[in-house]
Amino acid sequence: DVLEHVSYPDTILKEIKIKLKQNGVVISSIPNVRYHSAMYNFLFKKDWKYAKSGVMDYTHLRFFTSKSIKRMYMNAGYSIVHHKGINKTKSIKPYFLNILFLFTA
């Protein structure tokens, strides 16, 4: 829960990669802006409403989708080992949930 709070997350990922031991891993929890409640507010209420916590936390400087998270890590030289949604909802739309990513250098 850091990358969405910084201006240049790609730079941070590159710096971390340099410090990782061989076969080291990075585990990250990054909110997915395509989360169903955020998308509902944007598409149907025409509102980008910030909140005190969650996907639309007002302290977030950056917003990511599943694709943009993968692209950012790949561009920083990582390969994706595993990713999955971690939200506790019983929704049948797991793609829209927050994503837990595991990357390797």
Short mmCIF file of N, CA and C in Angstrom, two decimals:
data_model
loop_
_atom_site.label_atom_id
_atom_site.label_comp_id
_atom_site.label_asym_id
_atom_site.label_seq_id
_atom_site.Cartn_x
_atom_site.Cartn_y
_atom_site.Cartn_z
N ASP A 1 0.82 -1.20 0.00
CA ASP A 1 0.00 0.00 0.00
C ASP A 1 0.86 1.25 0.00
N VAL A 2 1.78 1.33 -0.94
CA VAL A 2 2.65 2.50 -1.03
C VAL A 2 2.64 3.09 -2.44
N LEU A 3 2.70 2.25 -3.45
CA LEU A 3 2.90 2.73 -4.82
C LEU A 3 1.84 3.71 -5.29
N GLU A 4 0.62 3.57 -4.82
CA GLU A 4 -0.43 4.50 -5.23
C GLU A 4 -0.32 5.86 -4.53
N HIS A 5 0.58 5.95 -3.55
CA HIS A 5 0.74 7.19 -2.78
C HIS A 5 1.95 8.01 -3.21
N VAL A 6 2.68 7.57 -4.23
CA VAL A 6 3.89 8.28 -4.66
C VAL A 6 3.76 8.74 -6.10
N SER A 7 4.51 9.78 -6.44
CA SER A 7 4.43 10.36 -7.78
C SER A 7 5.05 9.47 -8.86
N TYR A 8 6.15 8.80 -8.52
CA TYR A 8 6.88 8.01 -9.51
C TYR A 8 7.08 6.58 -9.04
N PRO A 9 6.02 5.77 -9.02
CA PRO A 9 6.15 4.39 -8.54
C PRO A 9 7.08 3.55 -9.40
N ASP A 10 7.16 3.85 -10.70
CA ASP A 10 8.06 3.09 -11.57
C ASP A 10 9.52 3.27 -11.17
N THR A 11 9.89 4.47 -10.76
CA THR A 11 11.25 4.73 -10.30
C THR A 11 11.54 3.95 -9.02
N ILE A 12 10.60 3.91 -8.11
CA ILE A 12 10.77 3.15 -6.87
C ILE A 12 10.95 1.67 -7.17
N LEU A 13 10.16 1.14 -8.09
CA LEU A 13 10.28 -0.28 -8.44
C LEU A 13 11.65 -0.60 -9.02
N LYS A 14 12.18 0.30 -9.83
CA LYS A 14 13.52 0.09 -10.41
C LYS A 14 14.58 0.12 -9.32
N GLU A 15 14.44 1.02 -8.34
CA GLU A 15 15.40 1.10 -7.24
C GLU A 15 15.33 -0.15 -6.36
N ILE A 16 14.13 -0.64 -6.11
CA ILE A 16 13.96 -1.87 -5.32
C ILE A 16 14.60 -3.04 -6.04
N LYS A 17 14.41 -3.12 -7.35
CA LYS A 17 14.95 -4.23 -8.14
C LYS A 17 16.47 -4.32 -8.00
N ILE A 18 17.13 -3.18 -7.97
CA ILE A 18 18.59 -3.14 -7.82
C ILE A 18 19.01 -3.74 -6.49
N LYS A 19 18.21 -3.53 -5.45
CA LYS A 19 18.56 -3.99 -4.10
C LYS A 19 18.11 -5.42 -3.80
N LEU A 20 17.25 -5.99 -4.64
CA LEU A 20 16.77 -7.36 -4.41
C LEU A 20 17.89 -8.37 -4.62
N LYS A 21 17.90 -9.38 -3.77
CA LYS A 21 18.82 -10.49 -3.98
C LYS A 21 18.34 -11.29 -5.18
N GLN A 22 19.23 -12.10 -5.74
CA GLN A 22 18.85 -12.96 -6.85
C GLN A 22 17.68 -13.84 -6.42
N ASN A 23 16.69 -13.96 -7.27
CA ASN A 23 15.45 -14.70 -6.99
C ASN A 23 14.60 -14.06 -5.89
N GLY A 24 14.89 -12.80 -5.55
CA GLY A 24 14.09 -12.08 -4.57
C GLY A 24 12.71 -11.77 -5.15
N VAL A 25 11.76 -11.52 -4.28
CA VAL A 25 10.40 -11.23 -4.72
C VAL A 25 9.89 -9.93 -4.10
N VAL A 26 8.94 -9.33 -4.76
CA VAL A 26 8.22 -8.17 -4.26
C VAL A 26 6.76 -8.57 -4.14
N ILE A 27 6.19 -8.36 -2.98
CA ILE A 27 4.76 -8.61 -2.77
C ILE A 27 4.10 -7.25 -2.61
N SER A 28 3.08 -6.99 -3.39
CA SER A 28 2.44 -5.68 -3.29
C SER A 28 0.93 -5.81 -3.30
N SER A 29 0.31 -4.91 -2.57
CA SER A 29 -1.14 -4.80 -2.54
C SER A 29 -1.48 -3.44 -3.12
N ILE A 30 -2.15 -3.43 -4.26
CA ILE A 30 -2.41 -2.18 -4.98
C ILE A 30 -3.90 -2.12 -5.32
N PRO A 31 -4.57 -1.04 -4.92
CA PRO A 31 -5.99 -0.92 -5.26
C PRO A 31 -6.21 -0.86 -6.77
N ASN A 32 -7.22 -1.55 -7.24
CA ASN A 32 -7.58 -1.56 -8.65
C ASN A 32 -8.72 -0.56 -8.85
N VAL A 33 -8.46 0.49 -9.60
CA VAL A 33 -9.47 1.54 -9.79
C VAL A 33 -10.71 1.00 -10.53
N ARG A 34 -10.60 -0.17 -11.13
CA ARG A 34 -11.75 -0.79 -11.79
C ARG A 34 -12.62 -1.58 -10.81
N TYR A 35 -12.39 -1.37 -9.53
CA TYR A 35 -13.22 -1.98 -8.49
C TYR A 35 -14.67 -1.57 -8.75
N HIS A 36 -15.60 -2.48 -8.54
CA HIS A 36 -16.99 -2.25 -8.97
C HIS A 36 -17.63 -0.98 -8.42
N SER A 37 -17.40 -0.63 -7.16
CA SER A 37 -18.05 0.58 -6.63
C SER A 37 -17.46 1.85 -7.24
N ALA A 38 -16.15 1.86 -7.48
CA ALA A 38 -15.52 3.02 -8.11
C ALA A 38 -16.02 3.18 -9.55
N MET A 39 -16.11 2.07 -10.27
CA MET A 39 -16.58 2.12 -11.65
C MET A 39 -18.06 2.52 -11.73
N TYR A 40 -18.84 2.02 -10.80
CA TYR A 40 -20.26 2.38 -10.77
C TYR A 40 -20.42 3.89 -10.60
N ASN A 41 -19.69 4.46 -9.62
CA ASN A 41 -19.77 5.90 -9.38
C ASN A 41 -19.32 6.69 -10.60
N PHE A 42 -18.28 6.23 -11.24
CA PHE A 42 -17.75 6.94 -12.40
C PHE A 42 -18.68 6.84 -13.61
N LEU A 43 -19.13 5.63 -13.91
CA LEU A 43 -19.93 5.41 -15.12
C LEU A 43 -21.38 5.86 -15.00
N PHE A 44 -22.00 5.59 -13.85
CA PHE A 44 -23.43 5.85 -13.74
C PHE A 44 -23.77 7.13 -12.97
N LYS A 45 -22.93 7.50 -12.03
CA LYS A 45 -23.18 8.74 -11.29
C LYS A 45 -22.35 9.89 -11.83
N LYS A 46 -21.47 9.57 -12.79
CA LYS A 46 -20.59 10.57 -13.41
C LYS A 46 -19.80 11.33 -12.35
N ASP A 47 -19.27 10.58 -11.37
CA ASP A 47 -18.58 11.20 -10.24
C ASP A 47 -17.31 10.44 -9.91
N TRP A 48 -16.27 11.18 -9.63
CA TRP A 48 -14.99 10.64 -9.19
C TRP A 48 -14.87 11.08 -7.73
N LYS A 49 -15.53 10.35 -6.85
CA LYS A 49 -15.68 10.76 -5.46
C LYS A 49 -14.60 10.14 -4.58
N TYR A 50 -13.81 11.00 -3.96
CA TYR A 50 -12.76 10.53 -3.05
C TYR A 50 -13.36 10.19 -1.69
N ALA A 51 -12.63 9.35 -0.94
CA ALA A 51 -13.08 8.90 0.38
C ALA A 51 -11.90 8.91 1.35
N LYS A 52 -12.20 8.66 2.62
CA LYS A 52 -11.15 8.62 3.64
C LYS A 52 -10.31 7.35 3.56
N SER A 53 -10.83 6.33 2.90
CA SER A 53 -10.08 5.07 2.77
C SER A 53 -10.60 4.31 1.55
N GLY A 54 -9.93 3.24 1.22
CA GLY A 54 -10.36 2.40 0.11
C GLY A 54 -9.73 2.78 -1.21
N VAL A 55 -10.30 2.25 -2.28
CA VAL A 55 -9.78 2.48 -3.62
C VAL A 55 -9.70 3.97 -3.94
N MET A 56 -10.69 4.72 -3.53
CA MET A 56 -10.75 6.16 -3.83
C MET A 56 -10.22 7.03 -2.68
N ASP A 57 -9.29 6.50 -1.91
CA ASP A 57 -8.65 7.22 -0.81
C ASP A 57 -8.10 8.55 -1.33
N TYR A 58 -8.41 9.63 -0.64
CA TYR A 58 -7.98 10.95 -1.10
C TYR A 58 -6.48 11.16 -1.05
N THR A 59 -5.73 10.26 -0.42
CA THR A 59 -4.27 10.37 -0.40
C THR A 59 -3.61 9.67 -1.59
N HIS A 60 -4.40 8.99 -2.43
CA HIS A 60 -3.83 8.32 -3.60
C HIS A 60 -3.45 9.34 -4.67
N LEU A 61 -2.20 9.28 -5.08
CA LEU A 61 -1.73 10.15 -6.16
C LEU A 61 -1.84 9.47 -7.51
N ARG A 62 -1.82 8.16 -7.50
CA ARG A 62 -1.87 7.37 -8.74
C ARG A 62 -3.00 6.35 -8.65
N PHE A 63 -3.57 6.02 -9.79
CA PHE A 63 -4.61 4.99 -9.86
C PHE A 63 -4.20 3.96 -10.89
N PHE A 64 -4.49 2.70 -10.61
CA PHE A 64 -4.05 1.61 -11.46
C PHE A 64 -5.20 0.68 -11.82
N THR A 65 -5.07 0.02 -12.96
CA THR A 65 -5.91 -1.10 -13.33
C THR A 65 -5.02 -2.34 -13.29
N SER A 66 -5.61 -3.49 -13.43
CA SER A 66 -4.83 -4.71 -13.46
C SER A 66 -3.77 -4.65 -14.56
N LYS A 67 -4.16 -4.19 -15.74
CA LYS A 67 -3.22 -4.10 -16.86
C LYS A 67 -2.11 -3.09 -16.60
N SER A 68 -2.45 -1.94 -16.05
CA SER A 68 -1.41 -0.92 -15.83
C SER A 68 -0.43 -1.33 -14.74
N ILE A 69 -0.90 -2.08 -13.76
CA ILE A 69 0.00 -2.58 -12.71
C ILE A 69 0.99 -3.57 -13.33
N LYS A 70 0.47 -4.50 -14.10
CA LYS A 70 1.35 -5.48 -14.76
C LYS A 70 2.36 -4.78 -15.66
N ARG A 71 1.90 -3.83 -16.46
CA ARG A 71 2.77 -3.09 -17.37
C ARG A 71 3.87 -2.35 -16.61
N MET A 72 3.51 -1.72 -15.50
CA MET A 72 4.49 -0.97 -14.71
C MET A 72 5.59 -1.89 -14.20
N TYR A 73 5.20 -3.05 -13.66
CA TYR A 73 6.19 -4.00 -13.16
C TYR A 73 7.04 -4.57 -14.29
N MET A 74 6.42 -4.92 -15.40
CA MET A 74 7.17 -5.47 -16.54
C MET A 74 8.17 -4.43 -17.07
N ASN A 75 7.75 -3.17 -17.18
CA ASN A 75 8.64 -2.11 -17.66
C ASN A 75 9.80 -1.86 -16.70
N ALA A 76 9.61 -2.19 -15.43
CA ALA A 76 10.68 -2.03 -14.44
C ALA A 76 11.59 -3.26 -14.39
N GLY A 77 11.30 -4.27 -15.23
CA GLY A 77 12.17 -5.44 -15.32
C GLY A 77 11.76 -6.64 -14.50
N TYR A 78 10.56 -6.64 -13.98
CA TYR A 78 10.07 -7.76 -13.18
C TYR A 78 9.29 -8.73 -14.06
N SER A 79 9.15 -9.96 -13.60
CA SER A 79 8.22 -10.90 -14.23
C SER A 79 7.16 -11.26 -13.20
N ILE A 80 5.96 -11.46 -13.68
CA ILE A 80 4.83 -11.73 -12.79
C ILE A 80 4.80 -13.22 -12.46
N VAL A 81 4.82 -13.51 -11.17
CA VAL A 81 4.76 -14.88 -10.70
C VAL A 81 3.31 -15.26 -10.41
N HIS A 82 2.58 -14.35 -9.76
CA HIS A 82 1.20 -14.64 -9.35
C HIS A 82 0.47 -13.34 -9.06
N HIS A 83 -0.80 -13.30 -9.36
CA HIS A 83 -1.63 -12.17 -8.94
C HIS A 83 -3.04 -12.69 -8.68
N LYS A 84 -3.72 -12.05 -7.74
CA LYS A 84 -5.10 -12.44 -7.45
C LYS A 84 -5.83 -11.33 -6.72
N GLY A 85 -7.14 -11.33 -6.84
CA GLY A 85 -7.97 -10.38 -6.11
C GLY A 85 -8.02 -10.78 -4.65
N ILE A 86 -8.02 -9.79 -3.77
CA ILE A 86 -8.03 -10.09 -2.33
C ILE A 86 -9.24 -9.51 -1.62
N ASN A 87 -10.15 -8.91 -2.37
CA ASN A 87 -11.32 -8.32 -1.73
C ASN A 87 -12.20 -9.41 -1.16
N LYS A 88 -12.87 -9.11 -0.05
CA LYS A 88 -13.69 -10.10 0.65
C LYS A 88 -15.11 -10.22 0.11
N THR A 89 -15.43 -9.47 -0.90
CA THR A 89 -16.79 -9.51 -1.44
C THR A 89 -17.11 -10.88 -2.05
N LYS A 90 -18.37 -11.21 -2.09
CA LYS A 90 -18.82 -12.46 -2.70
C LYS A 90 -19.17 -12.23 -4.17
N SER A 91 -18.77 -11.10 -4.71
CA SER A 91 -19.10 -10.73 -6.08
C SER A 91 -18.58 -11.77 -7.07
N ILE A 92 -19.31 -11.93 -8.17
CA ILE A 92 -18.86 -12.84 -9.23
C ILE A 92 -17.95 -12.11 -10.21
N LYS A 93 -17.54 -10.91 -9.87
CA LYS A 93 -16.70 -10.11 -10.75
C LYS A 93 -15.31 -9.91 -10.15
N PRO A 94 -14.53 -10.96 -9.97
CA PRO A 94 -13.23 -10.82 -9.31
C PRO A 94 -12.26 -9.94 -10.06
N TYR A 95 -12.44 -9.77 -11.37
CA TYR A 95 -11.53 -8.94 -12.14
C TYR A 95 -11.54 -7.50 -11.65
N PHE A 96 -12.66 -7.06 -11.11
CA PHE A 96 -12.79 -5.67 -10.68
C PHE A 96 -12.31 -5.44 -9.25
N LEU A 97 -11.83 -6.46 -8.62
CA LEU A 97 -11.43 -6.35 -7.22
C LEU A 97 -10.00 -5.86 -7.10
N ASN A 98 -9.64 -5.48 -5.89
CA ASN A 98 -8.25 -5.12 -5.64
C ASN A 98 -7.38 -6.31 -6.00
N ILE A 99 -6.18 -6.05 -6.44
CA ILE A 99 -5.31 -7.10 -6.93
C ILE A 99 -4.08 -7.23 -6.02
N LEU A 100 -3.78 -8.45 -5.68
CA LEU A 100 -2.55 -8.74 -4.95
C LEU A 100 -1.58 -9.31 -5.97
N PHE A 101 -0.45 -8.70 -6.10
CA PHE A 101 0.53 -9.13 -7.08
C PHE A 101 1.79 -9.63 -6.40
N LEU A 102 2.36 -10.62 -6.98
CA LEU A 102 3.66 -11.13 -6.56
C LEU A 102 4.56 -11.06 -7.78
N PHE A 103 5.64 -10.34 -7.67
CA PHE A 103 6.56 -10.15 -8.79
C PHE A 103 7.94 -10.65 -8.39
N THR A 104 8.72 -10.97 -9.36
CA THR A 104 10.10 -11.39 -9.11
C THR A 104 11.04 -10.60 -10.01
N ALA A 105 12.25 -10.39 -9.53
CA ALA A 105 13.23 -9.63 -10.30
C ALA A 105 13.86 -10.51 -11.34
#
